[in-house]
Amino acid sequence: MSDVLDASPYDALLLLSFGGPEGPDDVVPFLENVTRGRGIPKERLKEVGQHYFRFGGVSPINDQNRALLDALRKDFAEHGLDLPVYWGNRNWAPYLTDTLREMVRDGRRRILVLATSAYASYSGCRQYRENLADALAALEKEGLELPKIDKLRHYFNHPGFVEPMVDGVIRSLAELPEDVRDGAHIAFCTHSIPTAAADTSGPVEAHGDGGAYVAQHLDVARLIADAVRERTGVDHPWQLVYQSRSGAPHIPWLEPDICDHLEERKAAGVPAVVMAPIGFVSDHMEVMYDLDTEATAKAEELDLPVRRSATVGDDPRFAAAVRELVLERAATESGRDVTRCALGALGPSHDLCPVGCCPARAPRPAAAGADSPYA
């Protein structure tokens, strides 16, 4: 990047995330926001909410986003990048529409968005773009001047995202008993999604057989496994596995599930497993419950030693990666030459989501893409 940290034409960065409850009274209203339009009874939501209630009704995601905000602001300030950072959520306070309204009133007119999802999928990309379009429509109805919004490219293969996960896997391997360490299997974990959504993830040319979603995760898994081999001298077997399935049982979702996978690895004689949650930016509820609680309990039942490696969270290398992505996009928008940093076989992702990328079942307006109604 240039020595001059120039983010123009952008005047703000928006951290866009999922949101989560911050107390027991928030749990059901939060889940009502998440499932709005699906007609799920409140009693069923209370059952689902038990995952949160066992942690005091508090999702860790909000504090993790606060930590990431602090890391970004610290990195920007230390490197002389004068770019304010805001935070808005899809499903809980601070709500996206409220944050965008605040940004407009602060005079922000060119906004970059960092979504806390590194990979291409409907729920991880286009749905956030639909949320942005909904928020802009609300501000338009209020008569506010609308900002121009762009979304940072997918960062799944940026070194600042990959390298902290390599370190996490190596630390987890070192925590295993020495007699099982070298034979340990690595289970690279991510959120399961319907196979139909996976097959249509990413640009149209990437559709089919898991689409960009599976291809991107496999690329990251290979990068980490290769780096672990180079640094430890041990070639650990690995597989991409899934977790956090929801929805109707008759609809096919990506498999195998992590708990089923642990059973299969135990039956195959694997002496230990490291669960590496590469599909998640931070240790939020689906990591803490589905891996730290449910999958770990399954491993104990099987008498299978397991460790769970850390997510990227507020690692300074990730904050630096975001700074690099901001400057990269700013340079591109300004017509300046720029090096687009990416590891692995897939190369850097697109800046602008093309038409047909990660389509919804029922088409809705989506901002920050080639099909955006808000140019």
mmCIF file of C-alpha atoms in Angstrom:
data_model
loop_
_atom_site.group_PDB
_atom_site.id
_atom_site.type_symbol
_atom_site.label_atom_id
_atom_site.label_comp_id
_atom_site.label_asym_id
_atom_site.label_seq_id
_atom_site.Cartn_x
_atom_site.Cartn_y
_atom_site.Cartn_z
ATOM 1 C CA MET A 1 0.000 0.000 0.000
ATOM 2 C CA SER A 2 1.037 3.632 -0.355
ATOM 3 C CA ASP A 3 2.835 5.300 2.580
ATOM 4 C CA VAL A 4 0.097 7.946 2.497
ATOM 5 C CA LEU A 5 -2.932 6.450 4.214
ATOM 6 C CA ASP A 6 -5.618 8.044 2.111
ATOM 7 C CA ALA A 7 -9.105 6.570 2.513
ATOM 8 C CA SER A 8 -10.757 9.060 0.185
ATOM 9 C CA PRO A 9 -13.350 9.086 -1.245
ATOM 10 C CA TYR A 10 -14.620 7.297 1.894
ATOM 11 C CA ASP A 11 -15.365 9.202 5.066
ATOM 12 C CA ALA A 12 -16.438 6.369 7.417
ATOM 13 C CA LEU A 13 -16.311 2.616 8.020
ATOM 14 C CA LEU A 14 -19.373 0.719 9.258
ATOM 15 C CA LEU A 15 -18.913 -2.556 11.145
ATOM 16 C CA LEU A 16 -22.032 -4.534 10.260
ATOM 17 C CA SER A 17 -22.848 -7.592 12.352
ATOM 18 C CA PHE A 18 -25.587 -9.987 13.428
ATOM 19 C CA GLY A 19 -26.274 -8.748 16.952
ATOM 20 C CA GLY A 20 -27.278 -10.672 20.022
ATOM 21 C CA PRO A 21 -29.158 -10.370 23.335
ATOM 22 C CA GLU A 22 -27.484 -8.648 26.275
ATOM 23 C CA GLY A 23 -29.702 -10.060 29.037
ATOM 24 C CA PRO A 24 -32.437 -12.652 29.702
ATOM 25 C CA ASP A 25 -35.254 -10.246 28.805
ATOM 26 C CA ASP A 26 -33.677 -9.669 25.397
ATOM 27 C CA VAL A 27 -33.538 -13.297 24.287
ATOM 28 C CA VAL A 28 -37.054 -13.876 22.932
ATOM 29 C CA PRO A 29 -37.362 -10.394 21.323
ATOM 30 C CA PHE A 30 -33.972 -10.960 19.692
ATOM 31 C CA LEU A 31 -35.068 -14.335 18.329
ATOM 32 C CA GLU A 32 -38.299 -12.746 17.081
ATOM 33 C CA ASN A 33 -36.149 -10.314 15.097
ATOM 34 C CA VAL A 34 -34.022 -13.149 13.695
ATOM 35 C CA THR A 35 -37.054 -15.247 12.649
ATOM 36 C CA ARG A 36 -39.449 -12.457 11.644
ATOM 37 C CA GLY A 37 -41.816 -13.551 8.885
ATOM 38 C CA ARG A 38 -41.414 -17.275 9.527
ATOM 39 C CA GLY A 39 -44.390 -17.655 11.869
ATOM 40 C CA ILE A 40 -42.455 -19.419 14.632
ATOM 41 C CA PRO A 41 -44.470 -19.571 17.907
ATOM 42 C CA LYS A 42 -43.091 -17.761 20.948
ATOM 43 C CA GLU A 43 -42.964 -21.007 22.932
ATOM 44 C CA ARG A 44 -40.659 -22.501 20.312
ATOM 45 C CA LEU A 45 -38.447 -19.414 20.510
ATOM 46 C CA LYS A 46 -38.191 -19.873 24.278
ATOM 47 C CA GLU A 47 -36.950 -23.416 23.669
ATOM 48 C CA VAL A 48 -34.356 -22.198 21.178
ATOM 49 C CA GLY A 49 -33.394 -19.474 23.630
ATOM 50 C CA GLN A 50 -32.120 -22.027 26.127
ATOM 51 C CA HIS A 51 -28.754 -21.815 24.386
ATOM 52 C CA TYR A 52 -28.625 -18.178 25.473
ATOM 53 C CA PHE A 53 -30.232 -18.637 28.881
ATOM 54 C CA ARG A 54 -27.519 -21.060 29.946
ATOM 55 C CA PHE A 55 -25.053 -18.188 29.410
ATOM 56 C CA GLY A 56 -27.136 -15.721 31.413
ATOM 57 C CA GLY A 57 -29.137 -14.581 28.386
ATOM 58 C CA VAL A 58 -26.099 -12.770 27.019
ATOM 59 C CA SER A 59 -24.571 -13.399 23.614
ATOM 60 C CA PRO A 60 -20.815 -12.806 23.540
ATOM 61 C CA ILE A 61 -21.000 -11.307 20.050
ATOM 62 C CA ASN A 62 -21.685 -7.735 21.149
ATOM 63 C CA ASP A 63 -18.688 -7.534 23.484
ATOM 64 C CA GLN A 64 -16.587 -9.153 20.778
ATOM 65 C CA ASN A 65 -17.688 -6.499 18.311
ATOM 66 C CA ARG A 66 -16.845 -3.801 20.849
ATOM 67 C CA ALA A 67 -13.375 -5.323 21.168
ATOM 68 C CA LEU A 68 -13.011 -5.380 17.376
ATOM 69 C CA LEU A 69 -14.132 -1.743 17.184
ATOM 70 C CA ASP A 70 -11.460 -0.810 19.715
ATOM 71 C CA ALA A 71 -8.849 -2.785 17.764
ATOM 72 C CA LEU A 72 -9.792 -1.108 14.481
ATOM 73 C CA ARG A 73 -9.781 2.378 15.972
ATOM 74 C CA LYS A 74 -6.439 1.721 17.662
ATOM 75 C CA ASP A 75 -4.870 0.392 14.464
ATOM 76 C CA PHE A 76 -6.221 3.257 12.362
ATOM 77 C CA ALA A 77 -4.967 5.857 14.849
ATOM 78 C CA GLU A 78 -1.515 4.261 15.162
ATOM 79 C CA HIS A 79 -1.112 4.233 11.381
ATOM 80 C CA GLY A 80 -2.468 7.710 10.723
ATOM 81 C CA LEU A 81 -5.664 6.617 9.000
ATOM 82 C CA ASP A 82 -8.264 9.260 9.795
ATOM 83 C CA LEU A 83 -11.458 7.254 9.312
ATOM 84 C CA PRO A 84 -14.208 7.055 11.947
ATOM 85 C CA VAL A 85 -15.620 3.584 12.657
ATOM 86 C CA TYR A 86 -19.303 3.000 13.470
ATOM 87 C CA TRP A 87 -21.195 -0.162 14.421
ATOM 88 C CA GLY A 88 -24.658 -1.410 13.448
ATOM 89 C CA ASN A 89 -26.426 -4.783 13.765
ATOM 90 C CA ARG A 90 -28.987 -6.736 11.804
ATOM 91 C CA ASN A 91 -31.004 -8.065 14.732
ATOM 92 C CA TRP A 92 -30.243 -6.093 17.907
ATOM 93 C CA ALA A 93 -29.064 -2.742 19.193
ATOM 94 C CA PRO A 94 -27.281 -0.820 17.906
ATOM 95 C CA TYR A 95 -29.613 -1.378 14.957
ATOM 96 C CA LEU A 96 -28.300 -0.768 11.452
ATOM 97 C CA THR A 97 -30.934 1.830 10.527
ATOM 98 C CA ASP A 98 -30.242 3.839 13.679
ATOM 99 C CA THR A 99 -26.498 3.762 13.028
ATOM 100 C CA LEU A 100 -26.882 4.817 9.390
ATOM 101 C CA ARG A 101 -29.146 7.666 10.492
ATOM 102 C CA GLU A 102 -26.449 8.760 12.951
ATOM 103 C CA MET A 103 -23.810 8.581 10.219
ATOM 104 C CA VAL A 104 -25.868 10.697 7.838
ATOM 105 C CA ARG A 105 -26.477 13.289 10.545
ATOM 106 C CA ASP A 106 -22.721 13.299 11.198
ATOM 107 C CA GLY A 107 -22.220 14.225 7.544
ATOM 108 C CA ARG A 108 -20.945 10.862 6.291
ATOM 109 C CA ARG A 109 -21.593 10.518 2.565
ATOM 110 C CA ARG A 110 -19.267 7.721 1.342
ATOM 111 C CA ILE A 111 -19.412 4.701 3.626
ATOM 112 C CA LEU A 112 -17.474 1.445 3.496
ATOM 113 C CA VAL A 113 -19.011 -1.593 5.168
ATOM 114 C CA LEU A 114 -17.153 -4.429 6.911
ATOM 115 C CA ALA A 115 -19.499 -7.375 7.501
ATOM 116 C CA THR A 116 -18.532 -9.876 10.182
ATOM 117 C CA SER A 117 -18.798 -12.703 7.669
ATOM 118 C CA ALA A 118 -15.774 -13.609 5.586
ATOM 119 C CA TYR A 119 -17.354 -15.877 2.968
ATOM 120 C CA ALA A 120 -19.850 -15.698 0.116
ATOM 121 C CA SER A 121 -23.394 -16.880 0.870
ATOM 122 C CA TYR A 122 -26.891 -15.476 1.004
ATOM 123 C CA SER A 123 -26.917 -15.111 4.804
ATOM 124 C CA GLY A 124 -23.281 -14.019 4.949
ATOM 125 C CA CYS A 125 -23.363 -11.405 2.202
ATOM 126 C CA ARG A 126 -26.515 -10.698 0.226
ATOM 127 C CA GLN A 127 -28.778 -10.626 3.291
ATOM 128 C CA TYR A 128 -26.556 -7.939 4.796
ATOM 129 C CA ARG A 129 -26.846 -6.049 1.512
ATOM 130 C CA GLU A 130 -30.631 -6.398 1.732
ATOM 131 C CA ASN A 131 -30.485 -5.023 5.288
ATOM 132 C CA LEU A 132 -28.521 -2.049 3.971
ATOM 133 C CA ALA A 133 -31.141 -1.452 1.270
ATOM 134 C CA ASP A 134 -33.932 -1.631 3.882
ATOM 135 C CA ALA A 135 -32.117 0.900 6.061
ATOM 136 C CA LEU A 136 -31.543 3.256 3.134
ATOM 137 C CA ALA A 137 -35.213 2.988 2.177
ATOM 138 C CA ALA A 138 -36.185 3.944 5.725
ATOM 139 C CA LEU A 139 -33.891 6.977 5.676
ATOM 140 C CA GLU A 140 -35.232 7.954 2.269
ATOM 141 C CA LYS A 141 -38.774 7.968 3.688
ATOM 142 C CA GLU A 142 -37.527 10.274 6.443
ATOM 143 C CA GLY A 143 -36.250 12.709 3.811
ATOM 144 C CA LEU A 144 -32.591 12.270 4.705
ATOM 145 C CA GLU A 145 -29.818 12.577 2.142
ATOM 146 C CA LEU A 146 -28.686 9.055 1.325
ATOM 147 C CA PRO A 147 -24.999 8.136 1.494
ATOM 148 C CA LYS A 148 -23.268 5.997 -1.107
ATOM 149 C CA ILE A 149 -22.387 2.641 0.426
ATOM 150 C CA ASP A 150 -19.805 0.091 -0.693
ATOM 151 C CA LYS A 151 -18.997 -3.235 0.961
ATOM 152 C CA LEU A 152 -15.453 -4.500 1.469
ATOM 153 C CA ARG A 153 -14.644 -7.647 -0.479
ATOM 154 C CA HIS A 154 -14.689 -11.103 1.096
ATOM 155 C CA TYR A 155 -11.580 -11.472 3.231
ATOM 156 C CA PHE A 156 -11.550 -15.233 3.857
ATOM 157 C CA ASN A 157 -8.122 -15.619 2.217
ATOM 158 C CA HIS A 158 -6.462 -12.430 3.421
ATOM 159 C CA PRO A 159 -3.282 -13.198 5.401
ATOM 160 C CA GLY A 160 -4.547 -11.158 8.343
ATOM 161 C CA PHE A 161 -7.534 -13.495 8.613
ATOM 162 C CA VAL A 162 -5.740 -16.787 7.874
ATOM 163 C CA GLU A 163 -2.556 -16.390 9.919
ATOM 164 C CA PRO A 164 -4.227 -15.951 13.338
ATOM 165 C CA MET A 165 -6.181 -19.156 12.676
ATOM 166 C CA VAL A 166 -2.962 -21.017 11.836
ATOM 167 C CA ASP A 167 -1.546 -19.938 15.188
ATOM 168 C CA GLY A 168 -4.745 -21.027 16.920
ATOM 169 C CA VAL A 169 -4.616 -24.533 15.465
ATOM 170 C CA ILE A 170 -0.940 -24.927 16.386
ATOM 171 C CA ARG A 171 -1.657 -23.798 19.967
ATOM 172 C CA SER A 172 -4.541 -26.260 20.220
ATOM 173 C CA LEU A 173 -2.389 -29.118 18.938
ATOM 174 C CA ALA A 174 0.230 -28.251 21.547
ATOM 175 C CA GLU A 175 -2.439 -28.464 24.278
ATOM 176 C CA LEU A 176 -3.263 -32.079 23.410
ATOM 177 C CA PRO A 177 -1.546 -34.885 25.319
ATOM 178 C CA GLU A 178 1.789 -35.625 23.681
ATOM 179 C CA ASP A 179 0.919 -39.256 22.947
ATOM 180 C CA VAL A 180 -2.052 -38.285 20.721
ATOM 181 C CA ARG A 181 -0.803 -34.970 19.329
ATOM 182 C CA ASP A 182 0.863 -36.099 16.095
ATOM 183 C CA GLY A 183 -2.088 -38.314 15.149
ATOM 184 C CA ALA A 184 -4.671 -35.604 15.749
ATOM 185 C CA HIS A 185 -7.248 -34.872 13.067
ATOM 186 C CA ILE A 186 -8.269 -31.273 12.270
ATOM 187 C CA ALA A 187 -11.995 -30.633 11.827
ATOM 188 C CA PHE A 188 -12.411 -27.284 10.081
ATOM 189 C CA CYS A 189 -15.854 -26.081 11.186
ATOM 190 C CA THR A 190 -18.287 -23.652 9.636
ATOM 191 C CA HIS A 191 -21.987 -22.881 9.685
ATOM 192 C CA SER A 192 -24.105 -25.350 7.759
ATOM 193 C CA ILE A 193 -26.477 -23.824 5.221
ATOM 194 C CA PRO A 194 -29.049 -25.417 2.895
ATOM 195 C CA THR A 195 -27.323 -27.142 0.006
ATOM 196 C CA ALA A 196 -29.455 -25.112 -2.412
ATOM 197 C CA ALA A 197 -28.072 -21.891 -0.885
ATOM 198 C CA ALA A 198 -24.520 -23.254 -0.992
ATOM 199 C CA ASP A 199 -24.853 -24.289 -4.641
ATOM 200 C CA THR A 200 -25.880 -20.736 -5.643
ATOM 201 C CA SER A 201 -23.356 -18.900 -3.464
ATOM 202 C CA GLY A 202 -20.961 -16.477 -5.101
ATOM 203 C CA PRO A 203 -21.072 -15.236 -8.711
ATOM 204 C CA VAL A 204 -23.065 -17.238 -11.257
ATOM 205 C CA GLU A 205 -19.929 -18.820 -12.712
ATOM 206 C CA ALA A 206 -19.126 -20.303 -9.271
ATOM 207 C CA HIS A 207 -22.549 -21.917 -8.806
ATOM 208 C CA GLY A 208 -22.974 -25.674 -8.472
ATOM 209 C CA ASP A 209 -21.653 -28.374 -6.094
ATOM 210 C CA GLY A 210 -21.360 -26.178 -3.016
ATOM 211 C CA GLY A 211 -20.711 -22.992 -4.928
ATOM 212 C CA ALA A 212 -18.286 -20.368 -3.691
ATOM 213 C CA TYR A 213 -19.211 -21.056 -0.050
ATOM 214 C CA VAL A 214 -17.711 -24.542 0.039
ATOM 215 C CA ALA A 215 -14.846 -23.702 -2.344
ATOM 216 C CA GLN A 216 -13.733 -20.756 -0.223
ATOM 217 C CA HIS A 217 -13.819 -22.752 3.014
ATOM 218 C CA LEU A 218 -11.883 -25.609 1.436
ATOM 219 C CA ASP A 219 -9.253 -23.165 0.207
ATOM 220 C CA VAL A 220 -8.809 -21.704 3.696
ATOM 221 C CA ALA A 221 -8.685 -25.184 5.255
ATOM 222 C CA ARG A 222 -5.919 -26.214 2.847
ATOM 223 C CA LEU A 223 -3.979 -23.037 3.584
ATOM 224 C CA ILE A 224 -4.120 -23.665 7.329
ATOM 225 C CA ALA A 225 -3.341 -27.379 7.066
ATOM 226 C CA ASP A 226 -0.362 -26.655 4.820
ATOM 227 C CA ALA A 227 0.940 -23.959 7.176
ATOM 228 C CA VAL A 228 0.556 -26.264 10.179
ATOM 229 C CA ARG A 229 2.546 -28.972 8.360
ATOM 230 C CA GLU A 230 5.291 -26.521 7.441
ATOM 231 C CA ARG A 231 5.617 -25.198 10.999
ATOM 232 C CA THR A 232 5.241 -28.462 12.942
ATOM 233 C CA GLY A 233 6.609 -31.034 10.515
ATOM 234 C CA VAL A 234 3.458 -33.120 10.964
ATOM 235 C CA ASP A 235 0.910 -33.702 8.189
ATOM 236 C CA HIS A 236 -2.417 -33.807 10.038
ATOM 237 C CA PRO A 237 -5.456 -35.256 8.229
ATOM 238 C CA TRP A 238 -8.354 -32.830 8.003
ATOM 239 C CA GLN A 239 -11.918 -32.376 6.788
ATOM 240 C CA LEU A 240 -14.395 -29.525 6.367
ATOM 241 C CA VAL A 241 -17.399 -30.124 8.639
ATOM 242 C CA TYR A 242 -20.515 -28.203 9.576
ATOM 243 C CA GLN A 243 -22.496 -27.091 12.602
ATOM 244 C CA SER A 244 -25.488 -25.025 13.754
ATOM 245 C CA ARG A 245 -28.016 -26.531 11.380
ATOM 246 C CA SER A 246 -31.564 -25.184 11.764
ATOM 247 C CA GLY A 247 -34.789 -25.331 9.783
ATOM 248 C CA ALA A 248 -37.036 -28.097 8.518
ATOM 249 C CA PRO A 249 -35.440 -31.579 8.641
ATOM 250 C CA HIS A 250 -36.594 -32.491 5.117
ATOM 251 C CA ILE A 251 -34.491 -29.717 3.546
ATOM 252 C CA PRO A 252 -30.922 -30.878 2.700
ATOM 253 C CA TRP A 253 -28.151 -28.965 4.487
ATOM 254 C CA LEU A 254 -24.388 -29.240 4.197
ATOM 255 C CA GLU A 255 -22.935 -32.231 6.060
ATOM 256 C CA PRO A 256 -21.308 -33.870 7.985
ATOM 257 C CA ASP A 257 -22.337 -32.327 11.288
ATOM 258 C CA ILE A 258 -19.466 -31.906 13.745
ATOM 259 C CA CYS A 259 -20.960 -34.305 16.309
ATOM 260 C CA ASP A 260 -21.502 -37.002 13.676
ATOM 261 C CA HIS A 261 -17.975 -36.362 12.452
ATOM 262 C CA LEU A 262 -16.526 -36.892 15.920
ATOM 263 C CA GLU A 263 -18.303 -40.243 16.119
ATOM 264 C CA GLU A 264 -16.901 -41.225 12.717
ATOM 265 C CA ARG A 265 -13.361 -40.175 13.651
ATOM 266 C CA LYS A 266 -13.534 -42.133 16.902
ATOM 267 C CA ALA A 267 -14.754 -45.234 15.051
ATOM 268 C CA ALA A 268 -11.898 -44.809 12.564
ATOM 269 C CA GLY A 269 -9.359 -44.876 15.394
ATOM 270 C CA VAL A 270 -8.363 -41.214 15.353
ATOM 271 C CA PRO A 271 -6.712 -40.464 18.725
ATOM 272 C CA ALA A 272 -7.673 -36.762 19.027
ATOM 273 C CA VAL A 273 -9.370 -33.895 17.177
ATOM 274 C CA VAL A 274 -8.802 -30.145 16.948
ATOM 275 C CA MET A 275 -11.972 -28.269 16.057
ATOM 276 C CA ALA A 276 -11.027 -25.142 14.086
ATOM 277 C CA PRO A 277 -13.987 -22.746 13.573
ATOM 278 C CA ILE A 278 -12.748 -21.128 10.365
ATOM 279 C CA GLY A 279 -16.232 -20.007 9.341
ATOM 280 C CA PHE A 280 -16.596 -17.544 12.217
ATOM 281 C CA VAL A 281 -14.931 -14.206 12.896
ATOM 282 C CA SER A 282 -15.362 -14.381 16.688
ATOM 283 C CA ASP A 283 -16.235 -16.779 19.528
ATOM 284 C CA HIS A 284 -19.950 -15.994 19.502
ATOM 285 C CA MET A 285 -22.819 -18.195 20.670
ATOM 286 C CA GLU A 286 -22.655 -20.760 17.874
ATOM 287 C CA VAL A 287 -19.004 -21.377 18.692
ATOM 288 C CA MET A 288 -19.491 -21.374 22.468
ATOM 289 C CA TYR A 289 -22.564 -23.613 22.433
ATOM 290 C CA ASP A 290 -22.278 -25.820 19.341
ATOM 291 C CA LEU A 291 -18.556 -26.476 19.736
ATOM 292 C CA ASP A 292 -17.517 -25.675 23.317
ATOM 293 C CA THR A 293 -20.652 -27.188 24.844
ATOM 294 C CA GLU A 294 -22.411 -29.666 22.540
ATOM 295 C CA ALA A 295 -19.511 -31.020 20.477
ATOM 296 C CA THR A 296 -17.186 -31.096 23.472
ATOM 297 C CA ALA A 297 -19.778 -33.082 25.437
ATOM 298 C CA LYS A 298 -20.037 -35.528 22.523
ATOM 299 C CA ALA A 299 -16.242 -35.932 22.534
ATOM 300 C CA GLU A 300 -16.241 -36.601 26.273
ATOM 301 C CA GLU A 301 -18.950 -39.221 25.769
ATOM 302 C CA LEU A 302 -16.723 -40.847 23.129
ATOM 303 C CA ASP A 303 -13.594 -40.535 25.293
ATOM 304 C CA LEU A 304 -12.012 -38.602 22.429
ATOM 305 C CA PRO A 305 -9.561 -35.818 23.349
ATOM 306 C CA VAL A 306 -10.560 -32.554 21.636
ATOM 307 C CA ARG A 307 -9.436 -28.950 21.639
ATOM 308 C CA ARG A 308 -11.131 -25.978 20.032
ATOM 309 C CA SER A 309 -8.875 -23.399 18.395
ATOM 310 C CA ALA A 310 -9.511 -19.675 18.596
ATOM 311 C CA THR A 311 -11.291 -17.518 16.062
ATOM 312 C CA VAL A 312 -9.681 -14.333 14.752
ATOM 313 C CA GLY A 313 -11.654 -11.936 16.975
ATOM 314 C CA ASP A 314 -9.784 -8.697 17.659
ATOM 315 C CA ASP A 315 -6.350 -10.019 16.704
ATOM 316 C CA PRO A 316 -4.185 -7.023 15.658
ATOM 317 C CA ARG A 317 -3.372 -8.789 12.378
ATOM 318 C CA PHE A 318 -7.056 -8.833 11.490
ATOM 319 C CA ALA A 319 -7.412 -5.142 12.354
ATOM 320 C CA ALA A 320 -4.414 -4.472 10.102
ATOM 321 C CA ALA A 321 -6.042 -6.532 7.348
ATOM 322 C CA VAL A 322 -9.169 -4.386 7.557
ATOM 323 C CA ARG A 323 -7.033 -1.271 7.246
ATOM 324 C CA GLU A 324 -5.378 -2.759 4.158
ATOM 325 C CA LEU A 325 -8.754 -3.650 2.652
ATOM 326 C CA VAL A 326 -10.032 -0.119 3.269
ATOM 327 C CA LEU A 327 -6.995 1.432 1.585
ATOM 328 C CA GLU A 328 -7.179 -1.076 -1.254
ATOM 329 C CA ARG A 329 -10.816 -0.218 -1.984
ATOM 330 C CA ALA A 330 -10.165 3.506 -1.640
ATOM 331 C CA ALA A 331 -7.310 3.277 -4.133
ATOM 332 C CA THR A 332 -9.479 1.322 -6.568
ATOM 333 C CA GLU A 333 -12.296 3.858 -6.316
ATOM 334 C CA SER A 334 -9.811 6.677 -6.914
ATOM 335 C CA GLY A 335 -8.220 4.979 -9.922
ATOM 336 C CA ARG A 336 -4.875 4.380 -8.193
ATOM 337 C CA ASP A 337 -2.769 1.236 -8.632
ATOM 338 C CA VAL A 338 -3.065 -1.195 -5.757
ATOM 339 C CA THR A 339 -1.884 -4.668 -4.771
ATOM 340 C CA ARG A 340 -4.808 -6.904 -3.787
ATOM 341 C CA CYS A 341 -3.543 -9.244 -1.104
ATOM 342 C CA ALA A 342 -4.834 -12.835 -1.029
ATOM 343 C CA LEU A 343 -3.511 -16.306 -0.236
ATOM 344 C CA GLY A 344 -4.462 -19.637 -1.779
ATOM 345 C CA ALA A 345 -5.772 -20.676 -5.163
ATOM 346 C CA LEU A 346 -8.849 -18.468 -5.499
ATOM 347 C CA GLY A 347 -7.284 -15.013 -5.519
ATOM 348 C CA PRO A 348 -8.904 -11.798 -4.264
ATOM 349 C CA SER A 349 -12.673 -11.642 -4.342
ATOM 350 C CA HIS A 350 -14.733 -9.130 -6.322
ATOM 351 C CA ASP A 351 -15.317 -5.606 -4.993
ATOM 352 C CA LEU A 352 -18.848 -5.379 -6.360
ATOM 353 C CA CYS A 353 -21.229 -8.310 -6.003
ATOM 354 C CA PRO A 354 -22.422 -9.094 -9.542
ATOM 355 C CA VAL A 355 -25.996 -9.727 -10.630
ATOM 356 C CA GLY A 356 -27.023 -13.253 -9.660
ATOM 357 C CA CYS A 357 -24.531 -13.470 -6.782
ATOM 358 C CA CYS A 358 -25.916 -15.418 -3.767
ATOM 359 C CA PRO A 359 -29.560 -14.981 -4.867
ATOM 360 C CA ALA A 360 -32.485 -14.970 -2.465
ATOM 361 C CA ARG A 361 -35.463 -17.287 -2.946
ATOM 362 C CA ALA A 362 -37.702 -14.217 -3.051
ATOM 363 C CA PRO A 363 -35.828 -11.352 -4.742
ATOM 364 C CA ARG A 364 -35.448 -8.196 -2.650
ATOM 365 C CA PRO A 365 -33.503 -4.980 -3.212
ATOM 366 C CA ALA A 366 -29.880 -5.186 -2.069
ATOM 367 C CA ALA A 367 -27.459 -2.277 -1.723
ATOM 368 C CA ALA A 368 -23.706 -2.222 -2.459
ATOM 369 C CA GLY A 369 -23.861 -4.479 -5.504
ATOM 370 C CA ALA A 370 -24.208 -4.340 -9.257
ATOM 371 C CA ASP A 371 -27.986 -4.678 -8.863
ATOM 372 C CA SER A 372 -28.294 -1.999 -6.190
ATOM 373 C CA PRO A 373 -31.177 0.476 -6.557
ATOM 374 C CA TYR A 374 -28.983 2.968 -4.662
ATOM 375 C CA ALA A 375 -26.176 3.823 -7.072
#
